[in-house]
Each structure stands twice: as structure tokens, then as C-alpha cells.
Short mmCIF file of C-alpha atoms in Angstrom, two decimals:
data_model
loop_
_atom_site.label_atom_id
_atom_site.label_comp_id
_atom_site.label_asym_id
_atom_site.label_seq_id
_atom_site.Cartn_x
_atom_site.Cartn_y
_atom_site.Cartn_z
CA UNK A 1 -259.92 65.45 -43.44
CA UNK A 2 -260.35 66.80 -47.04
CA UNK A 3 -259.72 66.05 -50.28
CA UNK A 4 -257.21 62.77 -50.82
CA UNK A 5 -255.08 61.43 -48.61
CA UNK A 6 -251.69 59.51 -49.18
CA UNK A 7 -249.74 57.50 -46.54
CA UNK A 8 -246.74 57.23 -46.09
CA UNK A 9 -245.37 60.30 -47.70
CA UNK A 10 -242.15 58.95 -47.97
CA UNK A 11 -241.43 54.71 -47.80
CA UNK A 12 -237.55 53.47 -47.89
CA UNK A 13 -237.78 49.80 -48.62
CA UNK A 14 -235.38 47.08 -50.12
CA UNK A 15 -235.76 45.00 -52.83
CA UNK A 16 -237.05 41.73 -50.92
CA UNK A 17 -239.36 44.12 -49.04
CA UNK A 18 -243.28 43.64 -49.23
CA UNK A 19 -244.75 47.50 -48.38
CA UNK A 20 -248.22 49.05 -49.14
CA UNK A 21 -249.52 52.27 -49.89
CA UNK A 22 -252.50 53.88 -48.67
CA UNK A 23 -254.93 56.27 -50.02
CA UNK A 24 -258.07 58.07 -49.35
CA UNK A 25 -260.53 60.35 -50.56
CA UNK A 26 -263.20 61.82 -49.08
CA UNK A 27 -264.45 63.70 -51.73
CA UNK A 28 -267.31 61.03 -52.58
CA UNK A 29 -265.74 60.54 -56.39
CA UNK A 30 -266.50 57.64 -58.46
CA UNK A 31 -263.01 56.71 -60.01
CA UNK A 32 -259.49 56.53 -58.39
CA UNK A 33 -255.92 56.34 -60.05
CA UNK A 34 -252.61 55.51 -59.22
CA UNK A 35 -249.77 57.48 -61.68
CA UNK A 36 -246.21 56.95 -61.05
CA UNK A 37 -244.39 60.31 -61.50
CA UNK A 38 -240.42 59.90 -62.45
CA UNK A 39 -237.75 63.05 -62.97
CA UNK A 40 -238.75 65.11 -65.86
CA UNK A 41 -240.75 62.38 -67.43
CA UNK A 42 -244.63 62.61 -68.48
CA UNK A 43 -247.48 61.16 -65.70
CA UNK A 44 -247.32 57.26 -66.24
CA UNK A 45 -250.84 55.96 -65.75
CA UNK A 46 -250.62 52.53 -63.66
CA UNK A 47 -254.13 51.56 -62.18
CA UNK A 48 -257.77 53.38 -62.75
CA UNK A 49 -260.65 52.15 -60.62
CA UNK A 50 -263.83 53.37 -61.97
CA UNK A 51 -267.27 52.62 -61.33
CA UNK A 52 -266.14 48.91 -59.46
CA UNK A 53 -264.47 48.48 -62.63
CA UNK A 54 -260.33 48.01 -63.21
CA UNK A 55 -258.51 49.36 -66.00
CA UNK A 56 -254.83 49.09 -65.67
CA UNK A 57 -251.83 49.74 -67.95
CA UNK A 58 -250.70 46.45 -69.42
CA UNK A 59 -247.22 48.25 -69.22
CA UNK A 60 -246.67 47.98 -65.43
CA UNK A 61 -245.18 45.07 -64.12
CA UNK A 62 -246.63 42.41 -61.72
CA UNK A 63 -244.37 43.17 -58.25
CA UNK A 64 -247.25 45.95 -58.47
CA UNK A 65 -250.43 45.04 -57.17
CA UNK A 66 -253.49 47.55 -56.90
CA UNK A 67 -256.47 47.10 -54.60
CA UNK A 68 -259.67 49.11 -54.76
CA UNK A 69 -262.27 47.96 -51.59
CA UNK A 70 -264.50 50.40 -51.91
CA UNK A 71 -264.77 53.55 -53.64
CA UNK A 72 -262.86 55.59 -51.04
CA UNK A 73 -259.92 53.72 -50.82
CA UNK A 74 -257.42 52.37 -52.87
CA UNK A 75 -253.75 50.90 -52.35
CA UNK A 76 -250.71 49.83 -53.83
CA UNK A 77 -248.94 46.88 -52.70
CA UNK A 78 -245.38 46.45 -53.51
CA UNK A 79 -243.41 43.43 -53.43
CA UNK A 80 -239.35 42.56 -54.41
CA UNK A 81 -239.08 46.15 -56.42
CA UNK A 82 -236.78 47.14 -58.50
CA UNK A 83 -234.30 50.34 -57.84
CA UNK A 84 -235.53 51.63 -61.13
CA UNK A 85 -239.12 51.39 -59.52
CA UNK A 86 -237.74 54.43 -57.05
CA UNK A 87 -240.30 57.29 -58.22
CA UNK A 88 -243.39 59.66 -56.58
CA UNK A 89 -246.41 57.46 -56.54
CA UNK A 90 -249.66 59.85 -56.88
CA UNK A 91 -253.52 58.52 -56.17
CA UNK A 92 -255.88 60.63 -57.33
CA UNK A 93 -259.40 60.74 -57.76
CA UNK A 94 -262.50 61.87 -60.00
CA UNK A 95 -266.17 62.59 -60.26
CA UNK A 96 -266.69 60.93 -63.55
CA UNK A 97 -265.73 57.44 -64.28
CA UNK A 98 -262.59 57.44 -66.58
CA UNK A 99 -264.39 57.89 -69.87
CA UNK A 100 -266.02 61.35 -69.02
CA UNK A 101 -264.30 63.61 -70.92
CA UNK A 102 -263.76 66.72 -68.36
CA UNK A 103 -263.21 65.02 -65.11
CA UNK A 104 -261.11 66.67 -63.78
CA UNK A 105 -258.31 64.67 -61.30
CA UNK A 106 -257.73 65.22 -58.02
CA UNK A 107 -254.40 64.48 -56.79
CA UNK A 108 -252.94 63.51 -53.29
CA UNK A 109 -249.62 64.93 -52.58
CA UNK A 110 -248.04 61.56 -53.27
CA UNK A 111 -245.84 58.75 -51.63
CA UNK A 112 -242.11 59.12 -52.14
CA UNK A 113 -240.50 55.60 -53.00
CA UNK A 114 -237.10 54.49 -52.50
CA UNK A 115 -235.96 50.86 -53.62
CA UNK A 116 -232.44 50.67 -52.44
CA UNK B 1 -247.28 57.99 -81.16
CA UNK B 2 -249.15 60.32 -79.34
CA UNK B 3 -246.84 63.44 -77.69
CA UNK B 4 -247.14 65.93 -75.46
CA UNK B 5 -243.87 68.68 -75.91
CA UNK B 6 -243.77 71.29 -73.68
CA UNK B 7 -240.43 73.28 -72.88
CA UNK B 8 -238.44 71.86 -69.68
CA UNK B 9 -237.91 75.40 -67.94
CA UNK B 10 -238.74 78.71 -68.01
CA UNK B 11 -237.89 81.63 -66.20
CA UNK B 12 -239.39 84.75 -65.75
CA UNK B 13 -239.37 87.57 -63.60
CA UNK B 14 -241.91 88.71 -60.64
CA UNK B 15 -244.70 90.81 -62.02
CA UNK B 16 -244.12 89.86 -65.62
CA UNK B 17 -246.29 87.76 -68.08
CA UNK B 18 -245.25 84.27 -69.08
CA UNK B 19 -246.21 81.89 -71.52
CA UNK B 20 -245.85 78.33 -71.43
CA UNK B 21 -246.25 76.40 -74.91
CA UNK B 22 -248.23 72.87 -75.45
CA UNK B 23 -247.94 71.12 -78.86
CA UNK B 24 -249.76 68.17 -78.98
CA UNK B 25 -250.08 64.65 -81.34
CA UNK B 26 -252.96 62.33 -80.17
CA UNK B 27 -255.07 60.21 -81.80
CA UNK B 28 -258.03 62.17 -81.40
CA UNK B 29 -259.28 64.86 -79.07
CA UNK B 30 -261.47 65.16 -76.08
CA UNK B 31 -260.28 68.18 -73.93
CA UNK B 32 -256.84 69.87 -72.76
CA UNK B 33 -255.64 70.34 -69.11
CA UNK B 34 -253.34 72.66 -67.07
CA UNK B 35 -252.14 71.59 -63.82
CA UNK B 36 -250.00 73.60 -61.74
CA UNK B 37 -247.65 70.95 -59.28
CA UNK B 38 -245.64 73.20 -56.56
CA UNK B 39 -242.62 71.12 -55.43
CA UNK B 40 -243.46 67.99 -53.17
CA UNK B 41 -246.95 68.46 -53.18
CA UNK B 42 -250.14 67.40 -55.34
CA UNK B 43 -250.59 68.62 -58.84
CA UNK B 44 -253.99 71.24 -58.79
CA UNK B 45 -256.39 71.65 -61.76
CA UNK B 46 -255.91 75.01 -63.35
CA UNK B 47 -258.34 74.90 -66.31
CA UNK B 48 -259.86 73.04 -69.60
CA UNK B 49 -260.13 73.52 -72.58
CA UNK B 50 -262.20 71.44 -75.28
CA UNK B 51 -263.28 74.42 -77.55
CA UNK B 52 -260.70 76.78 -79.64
CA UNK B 53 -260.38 80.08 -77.84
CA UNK B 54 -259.32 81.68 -74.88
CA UNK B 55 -260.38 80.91 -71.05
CA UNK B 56 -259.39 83.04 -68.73
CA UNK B 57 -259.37 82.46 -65.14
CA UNK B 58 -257.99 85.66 -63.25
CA UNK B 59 -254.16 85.99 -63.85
CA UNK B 60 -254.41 82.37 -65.49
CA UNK B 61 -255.53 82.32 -69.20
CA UNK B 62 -255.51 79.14 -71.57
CA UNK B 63 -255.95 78.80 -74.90
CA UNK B 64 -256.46 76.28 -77.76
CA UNK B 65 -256.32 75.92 -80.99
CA UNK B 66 -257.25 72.26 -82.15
CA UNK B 67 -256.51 72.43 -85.71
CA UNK B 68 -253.13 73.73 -85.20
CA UNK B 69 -252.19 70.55 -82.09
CA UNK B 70 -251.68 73.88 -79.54
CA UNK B 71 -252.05 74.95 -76.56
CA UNK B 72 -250.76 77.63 -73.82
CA UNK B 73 -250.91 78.89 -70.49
CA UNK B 74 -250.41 82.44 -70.00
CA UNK B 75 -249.69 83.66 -66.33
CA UNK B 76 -249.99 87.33 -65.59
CA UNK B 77 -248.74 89.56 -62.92
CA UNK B 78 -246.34 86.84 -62.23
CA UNK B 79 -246.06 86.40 -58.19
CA UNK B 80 -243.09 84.38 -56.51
CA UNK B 81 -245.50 81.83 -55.47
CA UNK B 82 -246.12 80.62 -59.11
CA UNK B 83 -242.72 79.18 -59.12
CA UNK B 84 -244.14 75.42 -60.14
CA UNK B 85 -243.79 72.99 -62.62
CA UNK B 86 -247.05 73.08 -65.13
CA UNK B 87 -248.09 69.98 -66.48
CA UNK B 88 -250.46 69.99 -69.45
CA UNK B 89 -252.85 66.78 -70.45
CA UNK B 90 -254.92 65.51 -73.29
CA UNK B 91 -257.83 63.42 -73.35
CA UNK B 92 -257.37 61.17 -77.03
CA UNK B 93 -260.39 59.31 -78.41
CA UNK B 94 -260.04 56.93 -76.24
CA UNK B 95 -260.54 59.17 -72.92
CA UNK B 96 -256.72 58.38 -72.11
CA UNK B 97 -254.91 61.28 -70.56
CA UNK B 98 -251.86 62.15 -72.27
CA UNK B 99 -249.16 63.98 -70.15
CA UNK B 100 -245.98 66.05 -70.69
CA UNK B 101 -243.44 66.15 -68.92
CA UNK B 102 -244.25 69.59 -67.31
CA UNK B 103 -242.40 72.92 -67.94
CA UNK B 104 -240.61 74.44 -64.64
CA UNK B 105 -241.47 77.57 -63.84
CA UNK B 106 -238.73 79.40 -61.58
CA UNK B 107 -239.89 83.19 -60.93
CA UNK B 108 -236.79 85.72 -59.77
CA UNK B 109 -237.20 88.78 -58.05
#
């Protein structure tokens, strides 16, 4: 396979639920990302992994839980979610760390979450 | 605050030439992005821009103008296939991307 890889591509879990999401690149990049993606609302940054280092928005609440084992993969575990917490989650990854200016991200087509 | 604005939808019609507006407020500048996102899949890079001035990439231009917070994406020859949100990024001084909200494209025949 090419490029990054999300699984699942769609998760239906309730809110006492503990789930995980998966992804992988294997595009040999240095720095990997998880963005939540919501109806008509801007990219909101969650996680950045970047050169064995972790940079995460101190926005984003603790029932999320990022982990980076090596620089392919990263996940995303989830644990008693909200319904509000029902979005696209996108990993994506990049050849510069996340202070190169024109790294350009490369997404994976994204896990659809629903918190019932 | 730093803000991205870009219009919600457009529409335009097959064959045509569209343009899709970016105004930007960020606290600093270190480069502007286009994605394209078709519906349920990844967003794609489209282009970059860091200097003022056009880049054109086949039917896809961008352009810049730092001094003035601007940016567009101009699509030409407009194909059904381009239906797709666009999403357009900044990079502020702090290398943080900045996203809108993406502008959705629907092409008609």
C-alpha cells in the first residue's frame, strides 16, 4: 500500500465505549497529525508527532488519547465520548517536522465517528 | 484572532473559470495552501504560495498578495470532476496551520 492509511473508515460507538483508530503511512515522513474535521467548520488540529516529539492542542479534551510508536504509525484512542465528539477524524503526514514552513500534508481519507 | 474567510459555496458551470477568494488575519506569515477535498475522501495538496504573485499549475492557478491578507484559486476549463470543497491554509509565525472552513465547489452541466 501507498500513501496513508486510516482504519476503520467508519466506527459507530457509544458513549461508555473504549475504540481506537489506526493509521499508517508508508511514505517514510517524519511528522504525523491527527485533525478532527466537523460540518462546515475550519481543520481543528488535535495531535502532531514530529521528530519523536508531541505537540498537541491544549484545546482537546482528555477522553482523547494519541499514540505515536514509531514514525509510521500513529493512533487515536477513544474512551466515554461525547455525541458532540461525532466528526471525520483525518491522520496525515509530512516530510518536514511541523516547523518547516512548506511541508506539505498528506492526508488519509479519514475515519468517520459516530458517538450515539 | 487569527481568520481564515473563504465563501461557503460556489457554483459554476462546466468549462467555465472560477475563482475562489481567501482573506486572511494571522499573526504572521509563513506560506499559503490550497487543498482540494472531493467528498468522503482525503484532502490533496494543490499548491503554495509564500511569495506575492501568481503560480500556475495547469488549469489550477494561485495567487497571493501578502500585504493585502489575500489569496485565490482560480480553476480553468472547469470539468465536472472539480466539484470539491477547497480548503485554503496559513502557516502564522509560529508554523501553525490556519484553516478555513473550505468553499464548496458544485460544477453543473
Amino acid at each position: 500500500e501507498t500513501g496513508v492509511t486510516q482504519t476503520p473508515r467508519h466506527l459507530v460507538m457509544g458513549m461508555t465505549n473504549k475504540k481506537s483508530l489506526k493509521c499508517e503511512q508508508h511514505l517514510g515522513h517524519n511528522a504525523m497529525y491527527w485533525y478532527k474535521q466537523s460540518a462546515k467548520k475550519p481543520l481543528e488540529l488535535m495531535f502532531v508527532y514530529s521528530l519523536e516529539e508531541r505537540v498537541e492542542n491544549n484545546s482537546v479534551p482528555s477522553r482523547f488519547s494519541p499514540e505515536c510508536p514509531n514514525s509510521s504509525h500513529l493512533f487515536l484512542h477513544l474512551h466515554t465520548l461525547q455525541p458532540e465528539d461525532s466528526a471525520l477524524y483525518l491522520c496525515a503526514s509530512s516530510q518536514g517536522g511541523f516547523s518547516s514552513g512548506a511541508n506539505v500534508l498528506t492526508f488519509g481519507a479519514g475515519s468517520r465517528l459516530t458517538v450515539l | 484572532g487569527q481568520n481564515i474567510d473563504q465563501p461557503t459555496e460556489m457554483t459554476a458551470t462546466e468549462g467555465a473559470i472560477v475563482q475562489i477568494n481567501c482573506t486572511y488575519q494571522t499573526s504572521g506569515f509563513n506560506g499559503l495552501f490550497w487543498y482540494q477535498q472531493h467528498a468522503g475522501e482525503a484532502p490533496t495538496f494543490l499548491s503554495y504560495n509564500v511569495l506575492d504573485g501568481l503560480e500556475e499549475k495547469g488549469r489550477f492557478s494561485s495567487f497571493l498578495s501578502r500585504s493585502k491578507g489575500y489569496s485565490y484559486l482560480l480553476l480553468k476549463e472547469l470539468q465536472m470532476k472539480d466539484s470539491a470543497s477547497y480548503l485554503c491554509a496559513v502557516k502564522d509565525s509560529n508554523y501553525q496551520l490556519i484553516w478555513g472552513a473550505g468553499t464548496k465547489l458544485i460544477i453543473k452541466p
